[in-house]
mmCIF file of C-alpha atoms in Angstrom:
data_model
loop_
_atom_site.group_PDB
_atom_site.id
_atom_site.type_symbol
_atom_site.label_atom_id
_atom_site.label_comp_id
_atom_site.label_asym_id
_atom_site.label_seq_id
_atom_site.Cartn_x
_atom_site.Cartn_y
_atom_site.Cartn_z
ATOM 1 C CA MET A 112 25.199 0.425 9.576
ATOM 2 C CA PRO A 113 21.547 1.412 9.077
ATOM 3 C CA THR A 114 18.807 0.127 11.303
ATOM 4 C CA ASN A 115 17.220 -2.511 9.141
ATOM 5 C CA ALA A 116 13.874 -3.208 10.711
ATOM 6 C CA ARG A 117 11.331 -2.453 13.382
ATOM 7 C CA LYS A 118 10.755 -5.366 15.690
ATOM 8 C CA TYR A 119 7.446 -5.695 17.476
ATOM 9 C CA PRO A 120 7.832 -8.155 20.348
ATOM 10 C CA ALA A 121 5.656 -11.220 20.494
ATOM 11 C CA THR A 122 3.624 -9.589 23.275
ATOM 12 C CA ALA A 123 3.003 -6.416 21.298
ATOM 13 C CA PHE A 124 -0.704 -7.068 20.879
ATOM 14 C CA GLU A 125 -1.611 -8.260 24.373
ATOM 15 C CA ASP A 126 -2.830 -4.834 25.458
ATOM 16 C CA PHE A 127 -6.087 -5.107 23.518
ATOM 17 C CA ALA A 128 -9.128 -5.671 25.646
ATOM 18 C CA ASP A 129 -11.351 -8.696 26.062
ATOM 19 C CA ASP A 130 -14.152 -7.099 24.037
ATOM 20 C CA ALA A 131 -12.250 -7.840 20.850
ATOM 21 C CA ALA A 132 -13.909 -10.240 18.488
ATOM 22 C CA PRO A 133 -12.754 -13.852 18.916
ATOM 23 C CA GLY A 134 -9.422 -14.267 17.233
ATOM 24 C CA SER A 135 -9.056 -10.523 16.779
ATOM 25 C CA LEU A 136 -5.949 -8.483 17.476
ATOM 26 C CA PHE A 137 -7.998 -5.381 18.209
ATOM 27 C CA GLY A 138 -10.067 -4.326 21.195
ATOM 28 C CA PRO A 139 -12.743 -1.636 21.759
ATOM 29 C CA ASP A 140 -10.197 1.227 21.851
ATOM 30 C CA ARG A 141 -8.839 0.261 18.473
ATOM 31 C CA PHE A 142 -9.110 3.798 17.052
ATOM 32 C CA THR A 143 -7.016 5.412 19.771
ATOM 33 C CA GLY A 144 -3.482 5.202 21.066
ATOM 34 C CA ASP A 145 -0.485 3.935 19.184
ATOM 35 C CA GLY A 146 -1.602 0.339 18.701
ATOM 36 C CA PRO A 147 -1.728 -1.386 15.317
ATOM 37 C CA ALA A 148 -4.183 -0.172 12.690
ATOM 38 C CA VAL A 149 -3.199 -2.819 10.122
ATOM 39 C CA VAL A 150 -1.578 -6.190 10.722
ATOM 40 C CA ILE A 151 -0.238 -8.205 7.794
ATOM 41 C CA ASP A 152 0.148 -11.740 9.106
ATOM 42 C CA HIS A 153 2.414 -14.095 7.099
ATOM 43 C CA VAL A 154 0.912 -13.013 3.779
ATOM 44 C CA SER A 155 2.076 -14.655 0.560
ATOM 45 C CA MET A 156 0.771 -14.209 -2.975
ATOM 46 C CA VAL A 157 1.696 -16.640 -5.741
ATOM 47 C CA TYR A 158 0.449 -16.417 -9.315
ATOM 48 C CA ASN A 159 0.620 -19.259 -11.819
ATOM 49 C CA VAL A 160 1.545 -17.862 -15.236
ATOM 50 C CA THR A 161 2.790 -19.251 -18.533
ATOM 51 C CA SER A 162 6.429 -18.566 -19.338
ATOM 52 C CA THR A 163 8.818 -19.399 -22.174
ATOM 53 C CA GLY A 164 11.857 -18.337 -20.172
ATOM 54 C CA GLY A 165 11.945 -20.992 -17.468
ATOM 55 C CA GLY A 166 11.444 -20.453 -13.774
ATOM 56 C CA ASP A 167 9.801 -22.242 -10.846
ATOM 57 C CA GLU A 168 7.647 -24.588 -12.931
ATOM 58 C CA VAL A 169 4.374 -25.805 -11.453
ATOM 59 C CA PRO A 170 4.469 -29.610 -11.089
ATOM 60 C CA VAL A 171 1.939 -31.325 -13.356
ATOM 61 C CA PRO A 172 1.411 -34.996 -14.272
ATOM 62 C CA ALA A 173 3.690 -36.229 -17.039
ATOM 63 C CA PRO A 174 0.819 -36.741 -19.572
ATOM 64 C CA VAL A 175 -0.289 -33.125 -19.065
ATOM 65 C CA ARG A 176 3.287 -31.882 -19.517
ATOM 66 C CA TRP A 177 3.707 -33.924 -22.713
ATOM 67 C CA ALA A 178 0.359 -32.746 -24.052
ATOM 68 C CA ARG A 179 1.233 -29.091 -23.450
ATOM 69 C CA LYS A 180 4.589 -29.583 -25.148
ATOM 70 C CA ALA A 181 2.964 -31.325 -28.129
ATOM 71 C CA LEU A 182 0.490 -28.473 -28.500
ATOM 72 C CA GLY A 183 3.274 -25.905 -28.338
ATOM 73 C CA ARG A 184 2.053 -24.395 -25.092
ATOM 74 C CA PRO A 185 4.611 -22.903 -22.695
ATOM 75 C CA PRO A 186 4.997 -24.338 -19.193
ATOM 76 C CA VAL A 187 3.240 -22.827 -16.217
ATOM 77 C CA VAL A 188 5.536 -21.257 -13.625
ATOM 78 C CA ARG A 189 5.035 -19.684 -10.211
ATOM 79 C CA ASN A 190 5.356 -15.925 -9.819
ATOM 80 C CA ARG A 191 5.913 -15.217 -6.124
ATOM 81 C CA ALA A 192 4.648 -11.659 -5.811
ATOM 82 C CA VAL A 193 4.747 -11.520 -1.978
ATOM 83 C CA ASN A 194 6.789 -13.913 0.175
ATOM 84 C CA ASP A 195 5.616 -14.632 3.734
ATOM 85 C CA LEU A 196 5.372 -10.984 4.775
ATOM 86 C CA THR A 197 4.506 -9.931 8.324
ATOM 87 C CA LEU A 198 4.156 -6.236 9.223
ATOM 88 C CA ALA A 199 2.296 -4.055 11.707
ATOM 89 C CA VAL A 200 1.295 -0.505 10.806
ATOM 90 C CA HIS A 201 0.461 1.561 13.869
ATOM 91 C CA GLN A 202 -1.968 4.384 14.459
ATOM 92 C CA GLY A 203 -0.660 7.679 13.142
ATOM 93 C CA GLU A 204 2.079 6.137 10.999
ATOM 94 C CA PHE A 205 2.769 7.234 7.432
ATOM 95 C CA VAL A 206 4.458 4.178 5.932
ATOM 96 C CA GLY A 207 6.109 4.331 2.532
ATOM 97 C CA PHE A 208 6.514 1.213 0.404
ATOM 98 C CA ILE A 209 9.352 1.308 -2.105
ATOM 99 C CA GLY A 210 10.970 -1.122 -4.513
ATOM 100 C CA ARG A 211 11.637 -1.592 -8.187
ATOM 101 C CA ASN A 212 8.796 -2.579 -10.523
ATOM 102 C CA GLY A 213 7.507 -6.082 -9.907
ATOM 103 C CA SER A 214 8.441 -6.102 -6.227
ATOM 104 C CA GLY A 215 4.908 -6.800 -4.973
ATOM 105 C CA LYS A 216 4.049 -3.340 -3.633
ATOM 106 C CA SER A 217 0.782 -2.895 -5.539
ATOM 107 C CA THR A 218 -0.162 -6.537 -4.993
ATOM 108 C CA LEU A 219 0.255 -6.041 -1.251
ATOM 109 C CA MET A 220 -1.842 -2.861 -1.323
ATOM 110 C CA ASN A 221 -4.607 -4.700 -3.205
ATOM 111 C CA ILE A 222 -4.556 -7.444 -0.577
ATOM 112 C CA VAL A 223 -4.760 -4.932 2.289
ATOM 113 C CA ALA A 224 -7.601 -3.120 0.497
ATOM 114 C CA GLY A 225 -9.521 -6.399 0.143
ATOM 115 C CA GLN A 226 -9.381 -6.426 -3.648
ATOM 116 C CA MET A 227 -7.744 -9.856 -3.745
ATOM 117 C CA ASN A 228 -7.238 -12.760 -1.397
ATOM 118 C CA PRO A 229 -3.692 -13.831 -0.569
ATOM 119 C CA THR A 230 -2.515 -17.337 -1.353
ATOM 120 C CA SER A 231 -1.785 -17.709 2.362
ATOM 121 C CA GLY A 232 -1.872 -15.520 5.452
ATOM 122 C CA ARG A 233 -4.353 -12.901 6.637
ATOM 123 C CA VAL A 234 -4.733 -9.147 7.003
ATOM 124 C CA TYR A 235 -6.351 -7.572 10.068
ATOM 125 C CA ALA A 236 -7.495 -3.940 10.176
ATOM 126 C CA VAL A 237 -9.324 -1.744 12.665
ATOM 127 C CA ASP A 238 -11.437 -0.263 9.889
ATOM 128 C CA THR A 239 -12.089 -0.767 6.177
ATOM 129 C CA PRO A 240 -9.009 0.435 4.266
ATOM 130 C CA VAL A 241 -9.732 3.069 1.629
ATOM 131 C CA LYS A 242 -7.648 2.673 -1.529
ATOM 132 C CA LEU A 243 -7.626 5.729 -3.726
ATOM 133 C CA GLY A 244 -9.862 5.349 -6.760
ATOM 134 C CA VAL A 245 -11.234 1.948 -5.743
ATOM 135 C CA ASN A 246 -13.829 2.386 -3.051
ATOM 136 C CA VAL A 247 -16.242 4.488 -5.094
ATOM 137 C CA SER A 248 -17.133 4.433 -8.776
ATOM 138 C CA LEU A 249 -17.380 7.809 -10.470
ATOM 139 C CA VAL A 250 -19.411 8.594 -13.596
ATOM 140 C CA PRO A 251 -17.423 9.904 -16.590
ATOM 141 C CA ALA A 252 -20.406 11.747 -18.066
ATOM 142 C CA LEU A 253 -20.931 13.850 -14.926
ATOM 143 C CA SER A 254 -18.983 16.943 -13.918
ATOM 144 C CA GLY A 255 -16.265 16.809 -11.301
ATOM 145 C CA GLU A 256 -18.469 18.640 -8.811
ATOM 146 C CA LYS A 257 -21.359 16.221 -9.308
ATOM 147 C CA ASN A 258 -18.993 13.282 -9.007
ATOM 148 C CA ILE A 259 -17.760 14.602 -5.669
ATOM 149 C CA ARG A 260 -21.343 14.769 -4.442
ATOM 150 C CA LEU A 261 -22.100 11.310 -5.831
ATOM 151 C CA GLY A 262 -18.939 9.802 -4.349
ATOM 152 C CA CYS A 263 -19.652 11.261 -0.926
ATOM 153 C CA LEU A 264 -23.255 10.026 -0.943
ATOM 154 C CA ALA A 265 -22.077 6.566 -2.046
ATOM 155 C CA GLN A 266 -19.854 6.464 1.044
ATOM 156 C CA GLY A 267 -22.831 7.157 3.287
ATOM 157 C CA ILE A 268 -22.216 10.831 4.045
ATOM 158 C CA ASP A 269 -25.346 12.798 4.921
ATOM 159 C CA PRO A 270 -26.441 15.113 2.054
ATOM 160 C CA ARG A 271 -26.287 18.178 4.309
ATOM 161 C CA ARG A 272 -22.768 17.239 5.362
ATOM 162 C CA VAL A 273 -21.809 16.820 1.711
ATOM 163 C CA GLU A 274 -22.811 20.424 1.004
ATOM 164 C CA GLU A 275 -20.778 21.591 3.997
ATOM 165 C CA ILE A 276 -17.562 19.876 2.943
ATOM 166 C CA LEU A 277 -17.961 20.350 -0.814
ATOM 167 C CA PRO A 278 -15.943 23.613 -0.997
ATOM 168 C CA GLU A 279 -13.068 22.004 0.909
ATOM 169 C CA LEU A 280 -13.057 18.959 -1.383
ATOM 170 C CA VAL A 281 -13.135 21.168 -4.479
ATOM 171 C CA GLU A 282 -10.121 23.030 -3.100
ATOM 172 C CA ILE A 283 -8.263 19.767 -2.425
ATOM 173 C CA ALA A 284 -8.935 18.592 -5.990
ATOM 174 C CA ALA A 285 -7.446 21.877 -7.269
ATOM 175 C CA LEU A 286 -9.125 21.570 -10.678
ATOM 176 C CA GLY A 287 -10.143 25.205 -11.076
ATOM 177 C CA SER A 288 -12.910 25.737 -13.630
ATOM 178 C CA ALA A 289 -12.456 22.125 -14.809
ATOM 179 C CA ILE A 290 -14.445 21.040 -11.760
ATOM 180 C CA HIS A 291 -17.518 21.875 -13.880
ATOM 181 C CA TRP A 292 -16.384 19.803 -16.886
ATOM 182 C CA PRO A 293 -17.502 16.216 -17.482
ATOM 183 C CA MET A 294 -15.008 13.807 -15.988
ATOM 184 C CA LYS A 295 -14.502 12.074 -19.348
ATOM 185 C CA ALA A 296 -12.685 15.237 -20.491
ATOM 186 C CA TYR A 297 -10.136 14.948 -17.668
ATOM 187 C CA SER A 298 -6.540 13.864 -18.051
ATOM 188 C CA SER A 299 -5.318 10.986 -15.879
ATOM 189 C CA GLY A 300 -3.783 13.502 -13.469
ATOM 190 C CA MET A 301 -6.995 15.494 -13.167
ATOM 191 C CA ALA A 302 -9.002 12.322 -12.564
ATOM 192 C CA ALA A 303 -6.516 11.292 -9.852
ATOM 193 C CA ARG A 304 -7.034 14.636 -8.090
ATOM 194 C CA LEU A 305 -10.781 14.142 -8.108
ATOM 195 C CA ARG A 306 -10.548 10.589 -6.783
ATOM 196 C CA PHE A 307 -8.190 11.707 -4.038
ATOM 197 C CA ALA A 308 -10.669 14.377 -2.897
ATOM 198 C CA VAL A 309 -13.528 11.846 -2.844
ATOM 199 C CA ALA A 310 -11.463 9.121 -1.139
ATOM 200 C CA THR A 311 -10.461 11.435 1.721
ATOM 201 C CA ALA A 312 -13.931 12.934 2.205
ATOM 202 C CA THR A 313 -14.835 10.487 4.965
ATOM 203 C CA ASP A 314 -11.638 11.017 6.984
ATOM 204 C CA PRO A 315 -10.569 7.401 6.338
ATOM 205 C CA HIS A 316 -8.785 5.743 9.206
ATOM 206 C CA ILE A 317 -6.645 3.686 6.818
ATOM 207 C CA LEU A 318 -5.747 5.333 3.513
ATOM 208 C CA ILE A 319 -3.846 3.512 0.753
ATOM 209 C CA LEU A 320 -2.148 5.603 -1.919
ATOM 210 C CA ASP A 321 -0.471 3.758 -4.788
ATOM 211 C CA GLU A 322 1.497 6.356 -6.791
ATOM 212 C CA ALA A 323 -1.440 8.683 -6.151
ATOM 213 C CA LEU A 324 0.496 11.942 -6.036
ATOM 214 C CA SER A 325 2.847 11.208 -8.936
ATOM 215 C CA THR A 326 0.296 12.307 -11.524
ATOM 216 C CA GLY A 327 -0.283 15.711 -9.963
ATOM 217 C CA ASP A 328 1.538 19.023 -10.106
ATOM 218 C CA ALA A 329 3.187 20.857 -7.215
ATOM 219 C CA GLN A 330 -0.062 22.526 -6.141
ATOM 220 C CA PHE A 331 -1.917 19.213 -5.899
ATOM 221 C CA ARG A 332 0.971 17.487 -4.097
ATOM 222 C CA GLU A 333 1.092 20.266 -1.511
ATOM 223 C CA ARG A 334 -2.637 20.108 -0.844
ATOM 224 C CA GLY A 335 -2.613 16.328 -0.886
ATOM 225 C CA GLN A 336 0.211 16.208 1.643
ATOM 226 C CA ALA A 337 -1.635 18.644 3.894
ATOM 227 C CA ARG A 338 -4.763 16.475 3.723
ATOM 228 C CA MET A 339 -2.807 13.341 4.586
ATOM 229 C CA ALA A 340 -1.201 15.151 7.510
ATOM 230 C CA GLN A 341 -4.732 15.815 8.833
ATOM 231 C CA ILE A 342 -5.534 12.114 8.556
ATOM 232 C CA ARG A 343 -2.413 11.235 10.552
ATOM 233 C CA GLU A 344 -3.302 13.771 13.245
ATOM 234 C CA GLN A 345 -6.650 12.023 13.669
ATOM 235 C CA ALA A 346 -4.743 8.821 14.579
ATOM 236 C CA GLY A 347 -5.256 7.378 11.134
ATOM 237 C CA CYS A 348 -2.515 5.768 9.072
ATOM 238 C CA VAL A 349 -1.394 6.021 5.465
ATOM 239 C CA LEU A 350 0.176 3.304 3.304
ATOM 240 C CA PHE A 351 1.978 5.081 0.509
ATOM 241 C CA VAL A 352 3.591 3.534 -2.598
ATOM 242 C CA SER A 353 5.995 5.742 -4.527
ATOM 243 C CA HIS A 354 9.080 5.663 -6.740
ATOM 244 C CA THR A 355 9.989 9.256 -5.828
ATOM 245 C CA MET A 356 12.485 9.046 -2.986
ATOM 246 C CA THR A 357 12.381 12.779 -2.220
ATOM 247 C CA GLU A 358 8.640 12.504 -1.687
ATOM 248 C CA VAL A 359 9.091 9.417 0.479
ATOM 249 C CA ARG A 360 11.714 11.083 2.693
ATOM 250 C CA GLU A 361 9.609 14.210 3.136
ATOM 251 C CA MET A 362 6.307 12.528 3.922
ATOM 252 C CA CYS A 363 6.914 9.158 5.544
ATOM 253 C CA SER A 364 7.634 8.312 9.176
ATOM 254 C CA ARG A 365 8.756 4.811 8.201
ATOM 255 C CA VAL A 366 9.702 3.043 4.970
ATOM 256 C CA VAL A 367 9.346 -0.604 3.922
ATOM 257 C CA TRP A 368 11.508 -1.824 1.027
ATOM 258 C CA LEU A 369 10.276 -4.825 -0.941
ATOM 259 C CA ASP A 370 12.189 -6.554 -3.732
ATOM 260 C CA GLN A 371 10.664 -9.368 -5.777
ATOM 261 C CA GLY A 372 8.258 -10.079 -2.947
ATOM 262 C CA ASP A 373 10.936 -10.159 -0.227
ATOM 263 C CA LEU A 374 11.280 -7.744 2.698
ATOM 264 C CA LEU A 375 14.716 -6.113 2.573
ATOM 265 C CA MET A 376 14.411 -3.222 5.021
ATOM 266 C CA ASP A 377 11.868 -1.645 7.355
ATOM 267 C CA GLY A 378 12.876 1.470 9.230
ATOM 268 C CA ASP A 379 13.978 5.092 9.091
ATOM 269 C CA PRO A 380 13.170 6.793 5.743
ATOM 270 C CA ASP A 381 16.659 8.280 5.310
ATOM 271 C CA ASP A 382 18.408 4.973 6.009
ATOM 272 C CA VAL A 383 16.143 2.836 3.838
ATOM 273 C CA THR A 384 16.023 5.196 0.847
ATOM 274 C CA ARG A 385 19.798 5.648 0.934
ATOM 275 C CA GLU A 386 20.354 1.886 0.741
ATOM 276 C CA TYR A 387 17.685 1.560 -1.944
ATOM 277 C CA GLU A 388 19.222 4.246 -4.134
ATOM 278 C CA ALA A 389 22.659 2.623 -3.833
ATOM 279 C CA PHE A 390 21.104 -0.731 -4.791
ATOM 280 C CA MET A 391 19.386 0.765 -7.854
ATOM 281 C CA LYS A 392 22.654 2.401 -8.957
ATOM 282 C CA GLN A 393 24.307 -1.017 -8.869
ATOM 283 C CA LEU A 394 21.573 -2.433 -11.090
ATOM 284 C CA ALA A 395 21.706 0.540 -13.473
ATOM 285 C CA ALA A 396 25.457 0.049 -13.854
ATOM 286 C CA GLY A 397 24.944 -3.622 -14.688
ATOM 287 C CA ASN A 398 26.486 -4.845 -11.428
ATOM 288 C CA ASN A 399 23.808 -7.479 -10.924
ATOM 289 C CA LEU A 400 25.989 -9.807 -8.855
ATOM 290 C CA ALA A 401 26.951 -7.017 -6.459
ATOM 291 C CA ALA A 402 23.288 -6.009 -6.153
ATOM 292 C CA GLU A 403 22.288 -9.615 -5.462
ATOM 293 C CA ARG A 404 24.934 -9.912 -2.739
ATOM 294 C CA GLU A 405 23.647 -6.692 -1.187
ATOM 295 C CA LYS A 406 20.112 -8.059 -1.231
ATOM 296 C CA GLU A 407 21.255 -11.241 0.502
ATOM 297 C CA ARG A 408 23.076 -9.178 3.140
ATOM 298 C CA LEU A 409 20.013 -7.048 3.863
ATOM 299 C CA MET A 410 17.701 -10.061 4.036
ATOM 300 C CA SER A 411 20.050 -11.762 6.503
ATOM 301 C CA GLN A 412 19.981 -8.693 8.776
ATOM 302 C CA VAL A 413 16.297 -7.799 8.686
ATOM 303 C CA VAL A 414 14.458 -8.487 11.954
ATOM 304 C CA ARG A 415 11.096 -10.087 11.317
ATOM 305 C CA THR A 416 7.952 -8.780 12.976
ATOM 306 C CA GLU A 417 6.533 -11.258 15.461
ATOM 307 C CA LEU A 418 2.823 -11.445 16.243
ATOM 308 C CA ARG A 419 0.835 -13.196 18.921
ATOM 309 C CA GLU A 420 -2.908 -13.553 18.518
ATOM 310 C CA VAL A 421 -4.854 -12.945 21.726
ATOM 311 C CA HIS A 422 -8.214 -14.669 22.220
ATOM 312 C CA ALA A 423 -10.931 -13.474 24.549
#
């Protein structure tokens, strides 16, 4: 029987000092030790969308429902992308997030990165999370090299420091002579390499990678993994979304499995990916009822993270 979850006791956050901001989970030594770097506190995300196939319909007054039906408009239903999720990601952790398409992984990453507000719940972080390709805007008409400089300056890096780290960032991007081409001539994989180099230029304490390495070749993946290992060694953490289980097993210290917004497992990479692959084989074979029973079993066994907010 695999270990299904990591339980953080209710007192897990009482060690943070009184200098923390009121209502904060983090104290002055928030960048050191093995305390939490990111806390996801009862986060839910619900979208209202039109649907012709039924579902959890949004209640509306009868006249509005009749009017929509008369006009031939489909009903509005709720899409529950993330369901009451609570997690703590600690300093130095490399946490993989897996699940089939539509499981809420990217939605959760966007919430952690501050790109969208959850329907309910909150996210706490010791530093501003850096999501690959989001935190800086690059200019398609400029060369890759100039975009690296521009991206670094936009993140507040001193110009002299930019010149010092430029060769290292060019090497991480692994674009060869294409580093001198305008970015608009890049493929999606080449652009992803460039954004990865820029995103990691500031040694981010919290790095979010959503399928970031899937568009690169073996050379880029190797250099990208080495760079992320450096971030972990500096007590940072990485939140990593991937559909490649080999990559997840090799890189992650912990794996979270989401399915249709629900937490199914949270634990050892080998255990979680093994259960996930067996689940996906059931679905591929058309054994939907067996897969649904397995999901119910896992959800009944998962141990929920418990948080206690400490006020000064």
